[in-house]
Short mmCIF file of C-alpha atoms in Angstrom, two decimals:
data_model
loop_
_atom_site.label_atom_id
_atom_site.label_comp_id
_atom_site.label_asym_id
_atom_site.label_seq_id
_atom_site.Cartn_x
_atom_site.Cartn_y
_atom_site.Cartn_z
CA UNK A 10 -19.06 16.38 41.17
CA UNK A 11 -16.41 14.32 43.28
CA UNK A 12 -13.35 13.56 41.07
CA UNK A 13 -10.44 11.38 41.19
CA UNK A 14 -6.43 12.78 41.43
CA UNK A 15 -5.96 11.73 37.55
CA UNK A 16 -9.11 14.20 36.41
CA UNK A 17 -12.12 11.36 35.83
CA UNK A 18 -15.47 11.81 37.50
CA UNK A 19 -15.30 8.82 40.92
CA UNK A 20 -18.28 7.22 39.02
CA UNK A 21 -15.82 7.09 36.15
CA UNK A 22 -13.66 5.67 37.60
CA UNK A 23 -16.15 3.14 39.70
CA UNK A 24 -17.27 1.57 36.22
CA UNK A 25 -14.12 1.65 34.94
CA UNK A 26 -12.61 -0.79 37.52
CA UNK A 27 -15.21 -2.24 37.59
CA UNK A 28 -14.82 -3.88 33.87
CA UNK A 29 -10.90 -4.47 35.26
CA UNK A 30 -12.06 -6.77 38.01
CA UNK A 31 -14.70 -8.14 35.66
CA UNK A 32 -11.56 -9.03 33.24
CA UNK A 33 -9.61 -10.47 35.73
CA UNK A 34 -12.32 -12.98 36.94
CA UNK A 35 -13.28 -13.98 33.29
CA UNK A 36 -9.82 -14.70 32.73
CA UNK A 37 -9.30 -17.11 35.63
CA UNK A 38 -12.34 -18.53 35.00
CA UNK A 39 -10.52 -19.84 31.27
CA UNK A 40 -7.79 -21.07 33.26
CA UNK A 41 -9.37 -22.70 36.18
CA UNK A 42 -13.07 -22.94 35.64
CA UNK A 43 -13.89 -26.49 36.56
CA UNK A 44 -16.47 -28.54 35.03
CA UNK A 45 -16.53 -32.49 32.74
CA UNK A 46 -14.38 -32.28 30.01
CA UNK A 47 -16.36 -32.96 26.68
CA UNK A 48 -13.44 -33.39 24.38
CA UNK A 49 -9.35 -33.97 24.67
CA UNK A 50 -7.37 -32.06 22.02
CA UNK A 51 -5.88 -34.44 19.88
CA UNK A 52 -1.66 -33.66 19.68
CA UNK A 53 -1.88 -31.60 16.19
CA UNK A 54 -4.56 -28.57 18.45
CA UNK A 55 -2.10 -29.15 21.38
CA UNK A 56 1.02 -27.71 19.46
CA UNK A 57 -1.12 -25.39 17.56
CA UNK A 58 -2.68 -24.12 20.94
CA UNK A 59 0.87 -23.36 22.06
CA UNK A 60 2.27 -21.66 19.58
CA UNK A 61 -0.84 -19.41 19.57
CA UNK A 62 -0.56 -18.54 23.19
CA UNK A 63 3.34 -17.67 22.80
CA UNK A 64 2.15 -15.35 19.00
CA UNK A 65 -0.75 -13.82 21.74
CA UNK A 66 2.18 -12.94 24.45
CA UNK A 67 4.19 -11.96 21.74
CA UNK A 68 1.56 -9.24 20.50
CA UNK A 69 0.83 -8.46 24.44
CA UNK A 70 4.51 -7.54 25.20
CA UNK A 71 4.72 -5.35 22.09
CA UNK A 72 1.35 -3.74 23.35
CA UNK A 73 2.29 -3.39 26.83
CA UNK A 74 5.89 -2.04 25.16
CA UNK A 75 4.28 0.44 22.89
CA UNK A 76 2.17 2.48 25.63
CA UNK A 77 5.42 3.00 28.35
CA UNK A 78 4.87 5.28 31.24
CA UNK A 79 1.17 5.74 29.90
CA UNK A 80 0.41 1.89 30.89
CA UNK A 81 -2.60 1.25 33.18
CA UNK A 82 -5.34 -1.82 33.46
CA UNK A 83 -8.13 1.04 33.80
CA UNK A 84 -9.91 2.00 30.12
CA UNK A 85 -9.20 5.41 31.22
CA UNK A 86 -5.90 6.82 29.99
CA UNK A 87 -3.41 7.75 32.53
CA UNK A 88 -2.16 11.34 32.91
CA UNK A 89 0.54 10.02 31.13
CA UNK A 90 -0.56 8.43 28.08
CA UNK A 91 0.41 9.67 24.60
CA UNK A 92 -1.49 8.76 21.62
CA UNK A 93 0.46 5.28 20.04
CA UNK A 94 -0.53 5.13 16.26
CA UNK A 95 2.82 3.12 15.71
CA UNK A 96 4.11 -0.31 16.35
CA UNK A 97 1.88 -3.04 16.95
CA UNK A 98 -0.76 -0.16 16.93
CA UNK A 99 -0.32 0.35 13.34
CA UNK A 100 -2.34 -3.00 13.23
CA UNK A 101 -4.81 -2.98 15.35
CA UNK A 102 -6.56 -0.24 18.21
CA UNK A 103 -6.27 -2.73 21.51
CA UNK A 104 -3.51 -5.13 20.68
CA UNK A 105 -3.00 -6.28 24.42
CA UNK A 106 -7.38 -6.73 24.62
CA UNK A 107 -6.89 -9.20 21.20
CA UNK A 108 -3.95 -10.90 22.60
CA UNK A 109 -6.03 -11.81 25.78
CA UNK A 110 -8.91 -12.90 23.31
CA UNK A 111 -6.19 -14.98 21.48
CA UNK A 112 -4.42 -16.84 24.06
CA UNK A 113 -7.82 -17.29 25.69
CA UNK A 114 -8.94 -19.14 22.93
CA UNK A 115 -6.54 -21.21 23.20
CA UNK A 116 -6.52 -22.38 26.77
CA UNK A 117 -10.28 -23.08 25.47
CA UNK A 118 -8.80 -25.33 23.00
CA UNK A 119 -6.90 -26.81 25.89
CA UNK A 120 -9.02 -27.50 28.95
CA UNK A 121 -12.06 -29.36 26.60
CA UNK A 122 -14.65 -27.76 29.25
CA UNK A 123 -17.97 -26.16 27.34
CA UNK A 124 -18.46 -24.02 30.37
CA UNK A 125 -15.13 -22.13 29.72
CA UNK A 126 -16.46 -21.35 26.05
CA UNK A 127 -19.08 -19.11 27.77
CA UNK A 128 -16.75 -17.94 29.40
CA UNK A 129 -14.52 -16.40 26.57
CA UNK A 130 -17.82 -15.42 24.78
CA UNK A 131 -18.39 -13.24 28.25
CA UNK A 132 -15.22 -12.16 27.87
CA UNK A 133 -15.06 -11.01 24.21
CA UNK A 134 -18.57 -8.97 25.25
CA UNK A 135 -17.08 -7.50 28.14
CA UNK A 136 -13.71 -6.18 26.40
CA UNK A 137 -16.38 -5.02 23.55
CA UNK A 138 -17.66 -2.52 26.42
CA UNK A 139 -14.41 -1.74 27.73
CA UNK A 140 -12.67 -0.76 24.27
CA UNK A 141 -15.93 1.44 24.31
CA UNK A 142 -15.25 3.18 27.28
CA UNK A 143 -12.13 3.46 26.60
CA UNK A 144 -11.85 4.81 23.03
CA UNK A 145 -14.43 7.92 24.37
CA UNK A 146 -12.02 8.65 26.81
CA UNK A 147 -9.14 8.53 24.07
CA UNK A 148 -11.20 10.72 21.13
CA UNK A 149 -11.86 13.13 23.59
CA UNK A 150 -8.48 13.36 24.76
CA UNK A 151 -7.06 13.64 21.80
CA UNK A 152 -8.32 15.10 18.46
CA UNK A 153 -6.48 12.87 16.01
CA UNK A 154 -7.65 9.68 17.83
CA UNK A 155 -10.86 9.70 15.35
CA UNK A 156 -8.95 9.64 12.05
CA UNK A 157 -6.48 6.94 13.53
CA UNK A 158 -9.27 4.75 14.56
CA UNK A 159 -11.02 4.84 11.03
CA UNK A 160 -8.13 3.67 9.39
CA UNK A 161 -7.57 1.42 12.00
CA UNK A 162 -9.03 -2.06 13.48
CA UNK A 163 -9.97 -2.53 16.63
CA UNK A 164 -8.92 -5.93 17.30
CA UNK A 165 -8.59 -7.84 14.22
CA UNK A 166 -5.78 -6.71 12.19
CA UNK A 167 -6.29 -6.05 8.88
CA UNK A 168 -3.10 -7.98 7.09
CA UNK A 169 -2.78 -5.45 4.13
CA UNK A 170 -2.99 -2.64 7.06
CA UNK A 171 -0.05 -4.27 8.78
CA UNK A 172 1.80 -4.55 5.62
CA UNK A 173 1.64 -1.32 4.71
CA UNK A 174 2.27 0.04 8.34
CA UNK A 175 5.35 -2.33 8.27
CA UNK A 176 6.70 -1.15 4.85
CA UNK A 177 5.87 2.63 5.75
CA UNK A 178 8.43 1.85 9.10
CA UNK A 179 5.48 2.19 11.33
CA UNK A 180 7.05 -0.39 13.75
CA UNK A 181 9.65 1.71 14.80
CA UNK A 182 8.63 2.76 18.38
CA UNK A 183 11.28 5.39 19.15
CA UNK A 184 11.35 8.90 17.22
CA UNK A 185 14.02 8.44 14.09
CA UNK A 186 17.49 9.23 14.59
CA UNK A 187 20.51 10.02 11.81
CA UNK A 188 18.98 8.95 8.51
CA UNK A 189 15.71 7.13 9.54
CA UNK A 190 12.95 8.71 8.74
CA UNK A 191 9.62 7.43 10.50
CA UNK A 192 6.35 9.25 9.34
CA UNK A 193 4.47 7.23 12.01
CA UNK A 194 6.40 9.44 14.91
CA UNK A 195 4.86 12.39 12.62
CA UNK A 196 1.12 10.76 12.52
CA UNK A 197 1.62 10.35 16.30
CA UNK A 198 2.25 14.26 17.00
CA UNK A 199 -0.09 15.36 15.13
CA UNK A 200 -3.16 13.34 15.74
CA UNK A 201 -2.11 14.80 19.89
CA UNK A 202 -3.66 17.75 19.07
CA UNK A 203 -5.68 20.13 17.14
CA UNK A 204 -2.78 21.95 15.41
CA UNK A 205 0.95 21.39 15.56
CA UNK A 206 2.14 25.13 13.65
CA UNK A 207 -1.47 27.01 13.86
CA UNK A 208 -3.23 28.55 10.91
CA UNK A 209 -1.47 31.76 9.95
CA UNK A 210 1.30 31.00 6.99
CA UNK A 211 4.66 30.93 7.77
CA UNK A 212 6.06 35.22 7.66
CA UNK A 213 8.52 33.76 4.88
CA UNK A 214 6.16 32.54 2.64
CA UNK A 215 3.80 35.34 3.12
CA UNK A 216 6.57 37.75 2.32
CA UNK A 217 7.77 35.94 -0.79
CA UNK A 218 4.72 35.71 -2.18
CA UNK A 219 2.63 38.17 -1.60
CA UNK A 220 3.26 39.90 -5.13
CA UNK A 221 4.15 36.89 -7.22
CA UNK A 222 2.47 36.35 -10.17
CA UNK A 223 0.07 32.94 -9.44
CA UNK A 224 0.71 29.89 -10.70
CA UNK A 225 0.72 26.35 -9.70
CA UNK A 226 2.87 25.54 -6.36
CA UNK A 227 4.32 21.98 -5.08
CA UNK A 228 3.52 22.74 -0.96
CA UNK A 229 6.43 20.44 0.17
CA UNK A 230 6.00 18.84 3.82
CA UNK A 231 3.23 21.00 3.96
CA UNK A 232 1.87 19.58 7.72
CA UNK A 233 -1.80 20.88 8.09
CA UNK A 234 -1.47 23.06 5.04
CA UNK A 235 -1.15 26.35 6.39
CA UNK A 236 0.85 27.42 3.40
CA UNK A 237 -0.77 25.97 1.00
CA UNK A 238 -4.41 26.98 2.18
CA UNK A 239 -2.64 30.49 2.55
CA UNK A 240 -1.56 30.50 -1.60
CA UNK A 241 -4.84 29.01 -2.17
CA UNK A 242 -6.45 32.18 -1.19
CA UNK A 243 -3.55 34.46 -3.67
CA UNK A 244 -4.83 32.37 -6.32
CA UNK A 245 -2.11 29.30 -6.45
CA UNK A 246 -3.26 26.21 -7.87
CA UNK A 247 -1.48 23.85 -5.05
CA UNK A 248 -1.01 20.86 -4.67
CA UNK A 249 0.33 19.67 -0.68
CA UNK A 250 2.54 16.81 -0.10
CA UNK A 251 3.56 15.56 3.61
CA UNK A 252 4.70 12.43 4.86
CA UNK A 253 2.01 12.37 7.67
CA UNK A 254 -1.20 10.48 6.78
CA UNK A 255 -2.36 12.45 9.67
CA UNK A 256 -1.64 15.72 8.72
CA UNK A 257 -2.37 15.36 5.02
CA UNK A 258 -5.80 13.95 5.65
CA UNK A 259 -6.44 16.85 7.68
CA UNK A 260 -5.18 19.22 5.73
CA UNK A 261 -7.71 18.09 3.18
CA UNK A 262 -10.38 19.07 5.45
CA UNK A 263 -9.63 22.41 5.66
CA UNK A 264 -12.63 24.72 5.05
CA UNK A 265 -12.41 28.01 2.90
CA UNK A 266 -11.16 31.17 4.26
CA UNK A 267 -13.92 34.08 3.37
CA UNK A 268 -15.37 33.73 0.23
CA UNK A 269 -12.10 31.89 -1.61
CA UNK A 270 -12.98 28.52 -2.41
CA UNK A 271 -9.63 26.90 -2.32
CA UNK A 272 -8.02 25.17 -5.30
CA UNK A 273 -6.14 21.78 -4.93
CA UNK A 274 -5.50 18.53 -3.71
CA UNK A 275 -3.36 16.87 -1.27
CA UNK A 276 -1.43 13.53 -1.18
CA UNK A 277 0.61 11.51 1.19
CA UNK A 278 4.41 10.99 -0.07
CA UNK A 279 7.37 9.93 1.57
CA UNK A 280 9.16 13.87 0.41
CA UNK A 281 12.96 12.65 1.43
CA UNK A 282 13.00 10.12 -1.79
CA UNK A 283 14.83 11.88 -4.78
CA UNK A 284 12.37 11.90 -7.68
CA UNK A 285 13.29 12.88 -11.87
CA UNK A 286 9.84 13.40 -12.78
CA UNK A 287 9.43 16.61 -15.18
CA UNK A 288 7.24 19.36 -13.62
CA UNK A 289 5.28 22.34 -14.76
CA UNK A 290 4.72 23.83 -11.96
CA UNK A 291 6.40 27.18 -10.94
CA UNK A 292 6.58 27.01 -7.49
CA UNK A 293 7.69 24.66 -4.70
CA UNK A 294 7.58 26.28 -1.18
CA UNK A 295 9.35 24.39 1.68
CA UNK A 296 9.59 25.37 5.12
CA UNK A 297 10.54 23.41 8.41
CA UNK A 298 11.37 20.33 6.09
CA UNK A 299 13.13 17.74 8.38
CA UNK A 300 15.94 15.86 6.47
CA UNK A 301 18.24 12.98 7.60
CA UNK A 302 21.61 14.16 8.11
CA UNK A 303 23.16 12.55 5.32
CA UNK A 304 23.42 14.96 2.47
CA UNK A 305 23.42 12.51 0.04
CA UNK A 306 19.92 11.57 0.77
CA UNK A 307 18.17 14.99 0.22
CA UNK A 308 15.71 14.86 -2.64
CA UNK A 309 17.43 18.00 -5.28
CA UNK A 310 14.36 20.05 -6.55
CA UNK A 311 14.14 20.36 -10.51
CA UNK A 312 15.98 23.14 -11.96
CA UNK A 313 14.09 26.45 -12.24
CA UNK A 314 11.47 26.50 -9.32
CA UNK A 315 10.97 28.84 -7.34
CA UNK A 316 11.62 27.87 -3.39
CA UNK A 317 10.67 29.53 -1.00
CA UNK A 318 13.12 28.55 1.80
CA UNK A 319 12.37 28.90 5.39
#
C-alpha cells in the first residue's frame, strides 16, 4: 500500500482533497454563481446579513486560532494536530465548517439567486461527508476524541453547552498559569491518549494503605482512578473527585480487577474551591494535586482525615 509522508494511505489522501477542492468550488459558486435574481433583500436582511458574516468570521478566526501548528484544509489531521476540546471547541466539533455554513447563508441572503441556494444545500451535504471523514481519522487518532464528541455538537452549538464551557473557563486556549486553573487544558491531555499515569496505584498510597483498617476514602484529583480503583479492591468505599470531565468519566468506566467488584462513584468537581461541608469519611488520599501558587487559595482538608500525601 503506497502512502503519503504524513502516514495516510495515497487513496486517503486522493478523497480527502478531493472534498477540499469540492469545498472550494461550492464556495465560489455562493459568491459568484450567476443566474436572475428572484428577490432583493430589503435593508433590515442587508444589515442582518452583515453582521452574520462578521459573527461567522468571528467563530472562523477563533477556529482557525484554536488548532495552531495542527491547521490544514485536508479532513485528515496533520502530524501535528493535538486534540482541541477547549475554546470555541467547547461549543461545537467543526467550528470553522459552521462558520462557512453561516456566512454562506448569508451571501445567500445577499445575491437573491435560487441557484446559489442549491448550492449551499450541496455544500452543507458535502461538509456532512467531510466532518465524517474527518472525525474517523480523529477517534482513531486519539482515544478521548469519542467521549468529547458525545458531549459535544458537531456544528450547531448547543447554548447551555457553551455556557457551561464558558463558566467552567473552557475558553482559555493556553495551559493556566499562576492562579488560573483551566480543567479544559486537563480534558485536552487526557482525552490524547489511553492513560496519562497507567494503572498500577501510586507506591505511596499502596504503602500507606496496605494495612489500614477500610473505610470510606475521598480520592482527591483522582485522574483515571488508579487509586481509587486500587482501595476499591482493599475494601474502601470511595468516592473519586477530579476536575477533568475527561478523566472522571473514564474513570467511571473502569472494569473490576479479578473477582472485586468495585465500590463507588465518581463526580466531576472543581477540587481547588475551599469547601466547610462536614464529612464522615476517614480517608482522603491526594497525590500529584496541582494547586495555583497562591497559598491562600488551597482548599484546607477537614480536621482528622487521614491524607495520604504524595
Amino acid at each position: 500500500m503506497v502512502r503519503s509522508p504524513n502516514g495516510y494511505p495515497a487513496t486517503r489522501q486522493v478523497t480527502a482533497w478531493s472534498l477540499v477542492a469540492g469545498q472550494l468550488i461550492l464556495l465560489a459558486g455562493i459568491l459568484w454563481l450567476p443566474g436572475p435574481r428572484i428577490w432583493t433583500p430589503p435593508t433590515w436582511a442587508v444589515v442582518t446579513a452583515v453582521v452574520v458574516v462578521a459573527i461567522a468570521a468571528l467563530i472562523a478566526v477563533a477556529g482557525l486560532a484554536g488548532l495552531g501548528r495542527g491547521l490544514t484544509a485536508s479532513p485528515l489531521p496533520s502530524p501535528a494536530a493535538r486534540l482541541r476540546t477547549n475554546g470555541v471547541y467547547a461549543c461545537m466539533r467543526h467550528p470553522i465548517y459552521s462558520a462557512l455554513l453561516l456566512g454562506g447563508a448569508a451571501f445567500v441572503v445577499l445575491g437573491g439567486r435560487l441557484s446559489r441556494i442549491w448550492v449551499w444545500i450541496a455544500l452543507l451535504a458535502l461538509l456532512l461527508i467531510k466532518t465524517g471523514v474527518e472525525e474517523a481519522a480523529l477517534t482513531a487518532r486519539f482515544p478521548g476524541y469519542r467521549t468529547y464528541a458525545e458531549a459535544t455538537s458537531r456544528l450547531v452549538p448547543r447554548p447551555l453547552r457553551c455556557l457551561t464551557a464558558w463558566r467552567r473557563h473552557a475558553w482559555h486556549t493556553t495551559a493556566p498559569r499562576g492562579d488560573s486553573m483551566d480543567s479544559s487544558t486537563w480534558d485536552e491531555r487526557y482525552a490524547a491518549t489511553t492513560s496519562v499515569w497507567g494503572g498500577e496505584p501510586n507506591r505511596f498510597v499502596a504503602e500507606q494503605f496496605a494495612t489500614a483498617e477500610p473505610g470510606r476514602a475521598l480520592d482527591l484529583a483522582a485522574g483515571e482512578g488508579r487509586n481509587a480503583t486500587w482501595l476499591a479492591t482493599q475494601g474502601w468505599e470511595v468516592t473519586a473527585v477530579d476536575f477533568s470531565a475527561v478523566a472522571a468519566e473514564r474513570g467511571g468506566r473502569q472494569p473490576p480487577i479479578g473477582d472485586c467488584r468495585c465500590t463507588g462513584s465518581w463526580r466531576t468537581s472543581a477540587t481547588t474551591t475551599r469547601t466547610r461541608r462536614r464529612t464522615t469519611r476517614s480517608s482522603s488520599p491526594t497525590c500529584t494535586w496541582h494547586l495555583p501558587t497562591s497559598r491562600s487559595s488551597w482548599p484546607a482538608p477537614p480536621p482528622r482525615w487521614h491524607r495520604a500525601d504524595c
